[in-house]
Coordinates of C-alpha atoms and ligand atoms in Angstrom, one line a residue:
Chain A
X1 CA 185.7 143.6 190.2
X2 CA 186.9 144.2 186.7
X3 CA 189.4 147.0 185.7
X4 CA 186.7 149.3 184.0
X5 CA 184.5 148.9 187.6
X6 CA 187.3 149.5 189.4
X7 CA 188.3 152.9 187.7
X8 CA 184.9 153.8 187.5
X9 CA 185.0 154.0 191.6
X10 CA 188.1 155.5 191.7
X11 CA 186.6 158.1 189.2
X12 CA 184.0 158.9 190.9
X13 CA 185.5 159.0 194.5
X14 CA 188.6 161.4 193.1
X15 CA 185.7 164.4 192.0
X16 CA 184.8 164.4 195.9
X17 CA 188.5 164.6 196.7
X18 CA 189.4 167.2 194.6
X19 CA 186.0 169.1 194.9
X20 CA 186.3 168.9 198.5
X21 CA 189.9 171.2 198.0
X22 CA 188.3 173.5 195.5
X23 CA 185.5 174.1 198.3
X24 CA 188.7 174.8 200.6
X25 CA 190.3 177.3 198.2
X26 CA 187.0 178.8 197.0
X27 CA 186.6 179.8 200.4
X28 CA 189.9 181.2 200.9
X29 CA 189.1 183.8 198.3
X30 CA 186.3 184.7 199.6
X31 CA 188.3 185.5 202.6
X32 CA 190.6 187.7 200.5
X33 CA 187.6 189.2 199.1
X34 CA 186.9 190.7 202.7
X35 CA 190.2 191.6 203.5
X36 CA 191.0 193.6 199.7
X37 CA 187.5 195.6 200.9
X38 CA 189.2 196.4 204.4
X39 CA 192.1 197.6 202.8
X40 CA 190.5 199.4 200.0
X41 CA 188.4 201.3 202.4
X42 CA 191.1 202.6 204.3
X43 CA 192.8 203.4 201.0
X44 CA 189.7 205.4 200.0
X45 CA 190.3 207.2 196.9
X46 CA 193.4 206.1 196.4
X47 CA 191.7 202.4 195.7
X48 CA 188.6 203.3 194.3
X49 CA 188.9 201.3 191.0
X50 CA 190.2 198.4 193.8
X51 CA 186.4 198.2 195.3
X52 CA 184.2 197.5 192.8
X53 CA 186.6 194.4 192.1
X54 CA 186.4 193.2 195.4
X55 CA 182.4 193.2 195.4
X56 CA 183.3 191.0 192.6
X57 CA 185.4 189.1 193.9
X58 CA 183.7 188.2 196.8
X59 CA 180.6 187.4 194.4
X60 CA 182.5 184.8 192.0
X61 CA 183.6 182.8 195.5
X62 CA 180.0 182.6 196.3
X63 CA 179.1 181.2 193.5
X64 CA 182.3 178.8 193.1
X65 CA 181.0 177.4 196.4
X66 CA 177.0 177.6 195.3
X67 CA 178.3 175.5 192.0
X68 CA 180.2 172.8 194.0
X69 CA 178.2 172.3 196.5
X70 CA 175.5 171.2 194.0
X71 CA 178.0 169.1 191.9
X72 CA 178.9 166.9 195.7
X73 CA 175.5 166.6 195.7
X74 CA 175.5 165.2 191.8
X75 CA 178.6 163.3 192.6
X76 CA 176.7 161.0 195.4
X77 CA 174.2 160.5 193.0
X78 CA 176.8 159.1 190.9
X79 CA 178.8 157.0 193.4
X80 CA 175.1 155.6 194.1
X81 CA 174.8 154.6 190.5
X82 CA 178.3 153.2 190.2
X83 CA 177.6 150.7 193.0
X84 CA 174.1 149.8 191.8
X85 CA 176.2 148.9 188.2
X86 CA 178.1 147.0 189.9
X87 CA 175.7 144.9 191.5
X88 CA 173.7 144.7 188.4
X89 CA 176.8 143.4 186.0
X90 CA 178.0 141.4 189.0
X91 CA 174.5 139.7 188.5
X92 CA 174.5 139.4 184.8
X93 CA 178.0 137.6 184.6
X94 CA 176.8 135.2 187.5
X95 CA 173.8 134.1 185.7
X96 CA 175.6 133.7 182.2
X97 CA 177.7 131.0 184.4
X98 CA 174.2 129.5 185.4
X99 CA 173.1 129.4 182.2
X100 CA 176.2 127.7 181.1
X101 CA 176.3 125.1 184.5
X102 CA 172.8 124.5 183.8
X103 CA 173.4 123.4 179.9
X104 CA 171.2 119.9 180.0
X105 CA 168.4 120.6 182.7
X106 CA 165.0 120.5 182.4
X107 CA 164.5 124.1 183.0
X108 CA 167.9 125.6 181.7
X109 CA 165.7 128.0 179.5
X110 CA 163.8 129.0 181.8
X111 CA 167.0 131.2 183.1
X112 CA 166.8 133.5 179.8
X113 CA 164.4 135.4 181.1
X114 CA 166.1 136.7 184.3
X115 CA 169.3 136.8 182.2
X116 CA 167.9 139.5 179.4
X117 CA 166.2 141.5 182.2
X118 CA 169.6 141.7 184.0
X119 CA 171.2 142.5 181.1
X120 CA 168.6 146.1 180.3
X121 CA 169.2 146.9 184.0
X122 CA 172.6 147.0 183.3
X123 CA 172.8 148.5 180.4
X124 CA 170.2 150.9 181.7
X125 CA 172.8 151.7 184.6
X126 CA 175.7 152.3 182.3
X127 CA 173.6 154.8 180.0
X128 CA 172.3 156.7 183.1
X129 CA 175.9 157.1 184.3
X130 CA 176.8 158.2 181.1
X131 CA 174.2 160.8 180.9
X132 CA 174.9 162.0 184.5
X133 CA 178.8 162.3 183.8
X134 CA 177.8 164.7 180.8
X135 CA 175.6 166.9 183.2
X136 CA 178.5 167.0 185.6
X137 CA 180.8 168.1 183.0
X138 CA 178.7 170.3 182.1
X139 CA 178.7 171.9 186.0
X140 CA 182.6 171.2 186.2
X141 CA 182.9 173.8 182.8
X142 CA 181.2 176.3 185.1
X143 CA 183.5 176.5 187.6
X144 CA 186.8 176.4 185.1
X145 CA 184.9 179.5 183.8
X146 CA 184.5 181.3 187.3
X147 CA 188.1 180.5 187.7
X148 CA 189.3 181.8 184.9
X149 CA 186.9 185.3 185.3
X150 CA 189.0 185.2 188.4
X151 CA 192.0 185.2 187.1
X152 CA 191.4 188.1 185.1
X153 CA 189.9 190.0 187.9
X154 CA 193.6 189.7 190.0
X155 CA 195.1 190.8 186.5
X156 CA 193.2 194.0 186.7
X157 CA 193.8 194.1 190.7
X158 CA 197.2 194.2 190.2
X159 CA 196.9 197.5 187.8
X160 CA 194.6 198.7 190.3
X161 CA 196.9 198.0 193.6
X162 CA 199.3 199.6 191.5
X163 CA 198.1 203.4 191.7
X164 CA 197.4 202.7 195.5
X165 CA 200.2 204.4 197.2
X166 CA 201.2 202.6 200.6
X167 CA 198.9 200.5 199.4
X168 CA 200.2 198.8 197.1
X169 CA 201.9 195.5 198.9
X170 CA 198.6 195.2 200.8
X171 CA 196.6 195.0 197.9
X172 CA 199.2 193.2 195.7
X173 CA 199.1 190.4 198.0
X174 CA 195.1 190.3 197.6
X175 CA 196.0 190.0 193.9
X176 CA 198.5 187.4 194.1
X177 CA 195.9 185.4 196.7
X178 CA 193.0 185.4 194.0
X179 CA 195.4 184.1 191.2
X180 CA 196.8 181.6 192.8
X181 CA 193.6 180.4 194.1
X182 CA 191.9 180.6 190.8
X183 CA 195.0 178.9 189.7
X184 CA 194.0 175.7 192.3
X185 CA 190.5 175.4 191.2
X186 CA 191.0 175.6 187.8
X187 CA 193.9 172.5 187.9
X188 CA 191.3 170.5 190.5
X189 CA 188.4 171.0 188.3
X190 CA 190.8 169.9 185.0
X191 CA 191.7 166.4 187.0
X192 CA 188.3 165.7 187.3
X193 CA 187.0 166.4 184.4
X194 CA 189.8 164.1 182.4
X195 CA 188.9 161.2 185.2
X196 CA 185.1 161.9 184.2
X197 CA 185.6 162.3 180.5
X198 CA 186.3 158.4 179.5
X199 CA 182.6 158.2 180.9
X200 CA 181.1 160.9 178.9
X201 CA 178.3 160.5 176.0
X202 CA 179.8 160.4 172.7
Chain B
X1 CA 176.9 119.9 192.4
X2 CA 175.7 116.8 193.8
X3 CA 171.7 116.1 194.0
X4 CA 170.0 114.0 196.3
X5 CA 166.5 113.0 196.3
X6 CA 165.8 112.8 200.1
X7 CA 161.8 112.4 199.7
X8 CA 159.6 111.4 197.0
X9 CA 155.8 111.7 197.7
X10 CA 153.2 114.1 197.0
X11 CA 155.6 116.7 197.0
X12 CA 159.4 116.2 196.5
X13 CA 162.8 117.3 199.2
X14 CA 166.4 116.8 197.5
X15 CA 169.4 117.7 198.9
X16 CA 172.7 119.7 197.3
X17 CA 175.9 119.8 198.1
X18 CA 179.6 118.4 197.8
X19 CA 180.1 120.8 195.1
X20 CA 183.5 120.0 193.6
X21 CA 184.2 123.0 191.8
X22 CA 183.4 124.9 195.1
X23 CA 187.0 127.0 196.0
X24 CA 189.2 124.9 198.5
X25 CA 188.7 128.0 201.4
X26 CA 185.1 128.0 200.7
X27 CA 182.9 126.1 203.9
X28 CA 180.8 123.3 202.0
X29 CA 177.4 122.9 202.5
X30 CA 174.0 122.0 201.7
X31 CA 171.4 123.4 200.2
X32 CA 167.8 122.0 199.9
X33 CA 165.0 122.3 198.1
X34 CA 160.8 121.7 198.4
X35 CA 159.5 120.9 195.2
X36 CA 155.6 120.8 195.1
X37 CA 153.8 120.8 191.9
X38 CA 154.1 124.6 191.1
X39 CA 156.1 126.3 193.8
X40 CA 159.8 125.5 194.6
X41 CA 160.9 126.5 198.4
X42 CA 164.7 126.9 198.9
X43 CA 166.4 126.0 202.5
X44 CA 168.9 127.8 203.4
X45 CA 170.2 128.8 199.5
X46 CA 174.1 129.5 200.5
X47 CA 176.4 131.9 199.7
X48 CA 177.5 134.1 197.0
X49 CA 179.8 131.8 195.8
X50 CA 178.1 129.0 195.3
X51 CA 175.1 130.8 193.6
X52 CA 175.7 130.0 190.0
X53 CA 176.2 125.9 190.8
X54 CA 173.1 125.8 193.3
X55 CA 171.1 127.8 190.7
X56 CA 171.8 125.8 187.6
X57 CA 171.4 122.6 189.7
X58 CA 167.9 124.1 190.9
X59 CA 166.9 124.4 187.1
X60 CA 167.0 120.6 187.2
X61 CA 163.9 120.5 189.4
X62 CA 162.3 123.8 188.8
X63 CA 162.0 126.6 186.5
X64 CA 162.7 130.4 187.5
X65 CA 159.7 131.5 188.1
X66 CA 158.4 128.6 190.1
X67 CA 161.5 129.2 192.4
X68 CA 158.5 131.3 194.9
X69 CA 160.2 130.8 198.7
X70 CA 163.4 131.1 200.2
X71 CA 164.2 130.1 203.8
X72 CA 167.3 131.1 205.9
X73 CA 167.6 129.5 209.6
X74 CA 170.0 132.2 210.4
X75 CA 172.3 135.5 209.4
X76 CA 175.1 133.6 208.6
X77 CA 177.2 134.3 205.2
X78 CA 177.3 130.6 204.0
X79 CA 173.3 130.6 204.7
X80 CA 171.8 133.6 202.8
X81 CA 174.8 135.5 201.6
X82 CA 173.6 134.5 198.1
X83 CA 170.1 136.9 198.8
X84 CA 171.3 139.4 196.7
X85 CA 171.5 137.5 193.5
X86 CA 168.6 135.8 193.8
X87 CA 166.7 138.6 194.7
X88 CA 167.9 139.7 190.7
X89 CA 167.0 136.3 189.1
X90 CA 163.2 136.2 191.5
X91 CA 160.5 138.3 190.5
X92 CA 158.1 137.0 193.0
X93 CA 159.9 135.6 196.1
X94 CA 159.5 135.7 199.6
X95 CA 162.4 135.0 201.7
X96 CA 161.1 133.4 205.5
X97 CA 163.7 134.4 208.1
X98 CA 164.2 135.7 211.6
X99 CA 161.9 138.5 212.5
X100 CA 165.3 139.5 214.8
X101 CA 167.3 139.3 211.8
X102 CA 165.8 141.1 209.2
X103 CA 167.9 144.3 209.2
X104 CA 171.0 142.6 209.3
X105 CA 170.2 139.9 206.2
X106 CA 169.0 143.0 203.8
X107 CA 172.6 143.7 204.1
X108 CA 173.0 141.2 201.5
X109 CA 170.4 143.2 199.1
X110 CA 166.7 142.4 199.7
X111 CA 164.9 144.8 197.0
X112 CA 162.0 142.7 194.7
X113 CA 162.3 139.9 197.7
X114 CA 159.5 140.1 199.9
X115 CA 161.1 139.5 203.7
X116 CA 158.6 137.5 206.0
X117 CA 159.8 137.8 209.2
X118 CA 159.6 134.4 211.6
X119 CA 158.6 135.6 215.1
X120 CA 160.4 134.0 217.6
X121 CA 158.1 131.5 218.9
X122 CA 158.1 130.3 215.1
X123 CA 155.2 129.4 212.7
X124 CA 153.8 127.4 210.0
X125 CA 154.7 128.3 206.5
X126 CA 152.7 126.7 203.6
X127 CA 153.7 126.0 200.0
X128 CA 151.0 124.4 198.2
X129 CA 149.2 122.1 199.8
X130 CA 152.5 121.4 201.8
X131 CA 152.8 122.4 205.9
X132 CA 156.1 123.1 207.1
X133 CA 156.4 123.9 210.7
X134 CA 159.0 126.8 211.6
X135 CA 160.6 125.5 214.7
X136 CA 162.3 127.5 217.2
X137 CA 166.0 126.6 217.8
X138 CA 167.4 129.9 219.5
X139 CA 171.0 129.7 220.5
X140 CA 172.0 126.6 218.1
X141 CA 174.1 128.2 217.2
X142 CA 173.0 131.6 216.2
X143 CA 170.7 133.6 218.7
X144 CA 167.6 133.7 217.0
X145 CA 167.6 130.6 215.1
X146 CA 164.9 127.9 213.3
X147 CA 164.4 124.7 212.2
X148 CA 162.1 123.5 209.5
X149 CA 160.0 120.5 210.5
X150 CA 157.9 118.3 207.2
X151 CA 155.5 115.9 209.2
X152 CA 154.4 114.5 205.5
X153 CA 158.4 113.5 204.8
X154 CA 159.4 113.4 208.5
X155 CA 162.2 115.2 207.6
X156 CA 163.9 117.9 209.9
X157 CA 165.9 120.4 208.3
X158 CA 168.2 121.3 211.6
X159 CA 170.4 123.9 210.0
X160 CA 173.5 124.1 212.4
X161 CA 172.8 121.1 214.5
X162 CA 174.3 117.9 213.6
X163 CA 176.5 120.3 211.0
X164 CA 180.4 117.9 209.9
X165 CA 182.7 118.8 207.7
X166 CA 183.5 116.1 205.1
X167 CA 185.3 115.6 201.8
X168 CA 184.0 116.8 198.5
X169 CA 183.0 113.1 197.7
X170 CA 181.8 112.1 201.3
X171 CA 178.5 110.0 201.5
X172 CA 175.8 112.4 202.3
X173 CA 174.4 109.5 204.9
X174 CA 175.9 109.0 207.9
X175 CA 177.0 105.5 207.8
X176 CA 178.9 104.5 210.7
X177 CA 177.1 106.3 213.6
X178 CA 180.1 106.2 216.4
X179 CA 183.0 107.2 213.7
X180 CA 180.6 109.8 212.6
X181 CA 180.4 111.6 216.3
X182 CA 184.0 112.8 216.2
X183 CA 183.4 115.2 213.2
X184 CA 180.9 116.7 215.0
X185 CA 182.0 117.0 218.9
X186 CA 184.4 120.0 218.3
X187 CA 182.2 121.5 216.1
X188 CA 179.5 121.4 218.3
X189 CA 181.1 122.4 221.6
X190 CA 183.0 125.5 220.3
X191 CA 179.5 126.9 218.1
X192 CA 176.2 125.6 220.4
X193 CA 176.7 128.3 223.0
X194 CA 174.3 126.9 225.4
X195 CA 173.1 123.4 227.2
X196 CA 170.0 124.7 228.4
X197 CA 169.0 126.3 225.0
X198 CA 170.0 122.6 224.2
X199 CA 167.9 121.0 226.4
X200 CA 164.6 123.1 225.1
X201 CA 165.3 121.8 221.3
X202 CA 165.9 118.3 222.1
X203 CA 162.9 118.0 224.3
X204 CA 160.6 119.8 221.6
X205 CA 162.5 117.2 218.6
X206 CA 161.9 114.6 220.9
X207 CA 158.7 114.8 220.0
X208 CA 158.3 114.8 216.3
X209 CA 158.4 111.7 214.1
X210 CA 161.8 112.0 212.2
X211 CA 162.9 109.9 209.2
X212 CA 165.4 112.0 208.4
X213 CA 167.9 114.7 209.9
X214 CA 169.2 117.1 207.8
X215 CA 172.1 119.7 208.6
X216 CA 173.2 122.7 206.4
X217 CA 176.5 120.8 206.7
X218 CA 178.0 117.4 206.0
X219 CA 175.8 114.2 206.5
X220 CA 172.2 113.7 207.3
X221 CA 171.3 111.3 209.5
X222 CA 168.7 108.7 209.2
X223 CA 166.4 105.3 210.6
X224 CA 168.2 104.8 213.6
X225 CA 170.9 107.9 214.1
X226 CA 168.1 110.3 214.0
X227 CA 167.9 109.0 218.0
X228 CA 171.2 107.9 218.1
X229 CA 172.0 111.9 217.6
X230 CA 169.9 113.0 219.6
X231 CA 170.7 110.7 222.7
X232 CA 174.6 111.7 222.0
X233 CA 173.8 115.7 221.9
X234 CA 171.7 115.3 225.0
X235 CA 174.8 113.7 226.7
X236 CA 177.1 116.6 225.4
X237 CA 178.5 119.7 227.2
X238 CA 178.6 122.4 224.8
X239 CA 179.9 126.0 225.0
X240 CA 183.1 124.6 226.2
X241 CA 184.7 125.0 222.7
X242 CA 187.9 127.7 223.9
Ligands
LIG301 FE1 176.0 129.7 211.1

């Protein structure tokens, strides 16, 4: 296996890995998301700016976990594609070494034929992957973006949790949650999409 | 890759092996090959690494797309490991294999191959105008297991049976019969698993009209130590390898 397969694999395996903690942290907010609308409620009117954010809150998490949920999906289809490249340029290189061992026999041209058609399957491989990294990018952008919505919203929490009384730590801690969990997904989703973008269409 | 014309008639057998650029922990073996006037059948092709020097040597004898049939006597790695890359340089191919082993051998990538599974009692496969009988040899060494009798050539391809391992630049004829036998008696007590399953094969060979044995590794017997063999693997115990 050659050093461009072999970082290829590791590419591809490193989204699940890293998509598999957002998924983790995505539903940790969520979980905040329940609790800030506990607290909030018993607040009552002294959080009332606190509960429309938490309906939001609780919204973006869905989503996070809608979005990645398709992209595991997207990155199987990929895996799927790296092995199938590999197979197919692990073919190609073997039958250039026919053609070169069979240099003198009766029938040596004869190999041309299944050497250009391994050559368009592999190529053909290479441009799909290329095509699908650029879709997954694409899906990867969307959930930097619901992170950083997310970090604004625990920007505005925080001035919320602020004019809630005894309320205040509670919700401050809902605040700080969201952030930092925002924070997570959007450094995961950054890893893979520098592992991906060697890959992309230029 | 060494090539050995084994039969020259209406239709054609040769043998391959003794490849010297084969890798020292690589097992050697041989390939062979039925060449009739359009189709080319391959016995037991080999494995991955051998693919490229068994390929170009093929193109000596046919082109690509007359390469039509494949044959693999059992699962094992050195046998058919190679299916995957010829199933990328065949379009129109059918690999004939054990019916028992089929799900096991598309492990090595069976796509634009068609598999025809051998049922256990064996068949008759035809290539041209050429009948080759599938013949049962369950148990010698792998479970489900055949042979691949020519009555035209009277040649017996016995896969596993009568298998040696020899130098890169031995004889591919046995030549001295009784200095022969001791590259074969471990061998064959530690991988035939059973006398009785032993028994049934000799008494069915016993039968056909052999010129030539042929084994997927080291010499092939013929004349004379085609019964010599068999008279000295009816005498020995196997499954006492351990
Ligand atoms: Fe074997």
């Amino acid at each position: 296996m050659n050093s461009q397969t072999k970082s290829q694999f590791i590419a591809v395996a490193s989204i699940t890995s890293e998509l598999s903690a957002v998924m983790v942290v995505a539903k940790e907010i969520s979980l905040a998301a329940a609790n800030a609308k506990a607290i909030a409620f018993r607040a009552g009117d002294k959080a009332k700016g606190f509960q429309p954010i938490t309906d939001f809150i609780n919204e973006l998490a869905k989503e996070t976990i809608e979005l990645v949920t398709n992209i595991n999906v997207y990155a199987l289809l990929l895996y799927r594609l790296t092995v199938n490249e590999y197979r197919r340029t692990a073919a190609y290189n073997r039958f250039e070494q026919v053609a070169k061992l069979a240099i003198g026999a009766r029938y040596a041209d004869s190999m041309q034929e299944p050497i250009s058609h391994a050559r368009t399957m592999m190529q053909d491989c290479q441009r799909q992957f290329k095509r699908d990294v650029t879709q997954l990018l694409g899906q990867l952008e969307a959930v930097m973006h619901h992170a950083r919505a997310a970090r604004v919203i625990a920007a505005n929490s925080r001035i919320e949790a602020s004019q809630a009384g005894e309320y205040l730590q509670s919700l401050q801690a809902v605040a700080e949650s969201v952030d930092k969990a925002a924070h997570t997904i959007h450094d995961n989703v950054q890893r893979c999409r520098i592992a991906l973008s060697i890959y992309r269409n230029s | 890759m060494k090539m050995t014309k084994i039969y020259e008639g209406a239709h054609q057998w040769v043998m391959f092996g003794r490849d010297e650029n084969k890798p020292d922990n690589i097992i050697d073996s041989n390939q062979y090959i039925v060449r009739t006037a359009n189709k080319c059948l391959l016995l037991e092709p080999g494995g991955t690494e051998l693919f490229a020097p068994m390929m170009a040597a093929v193109l000596h004898h046919a082109p690509v797309d007359q390469i039509t049939d494949l044959f693999a006597s059992h699962q094992d790695p050195d046998v058919i490991s190679s299916l995957g890359l010829w199933d990328q340089a065949l379009s129109n191919a059918k690999l004939h294999a054990p019916a028992l082993w089929e799900g096991y051998i598309r492990n090595f990538g069976c796509e634009s191959i068609e598999y025809v599974p051998i049922p256990d009692n064996g068949e008759t496969i035809k290539i041209e105008s050429v009948e080759l009988q599938i013949i049962p040899a369950h148990y010698l060494h792998s479970p489900c297991n055949f042979h691949v009798y020519d009555p035209q050539a009277k040649i017996l391809m016995c896969g596993s049976v009568g298998s040696a391992f020899e130098a890169a630049n031995a004889p591919v004829f046995v030549e001295r019969f009784d200095v022969h036998v001791e590259k074969m008696r471990a061998y064959h007590q530690r991988m035939m698993p059973s006398n009785q399953a032993k028994r049934a094969w000799i008494d069915r060979v016993r039968n056909l009209d052999i010129d030539i044995l042929a084994p997927q590794h080291g010499r092939m017997f013929k004349g004379d130590d085609v019964k010599r063999f068999l008279d000295w693997f009816d005498s020995l115990q196997v499954g006492t390898g351990v």
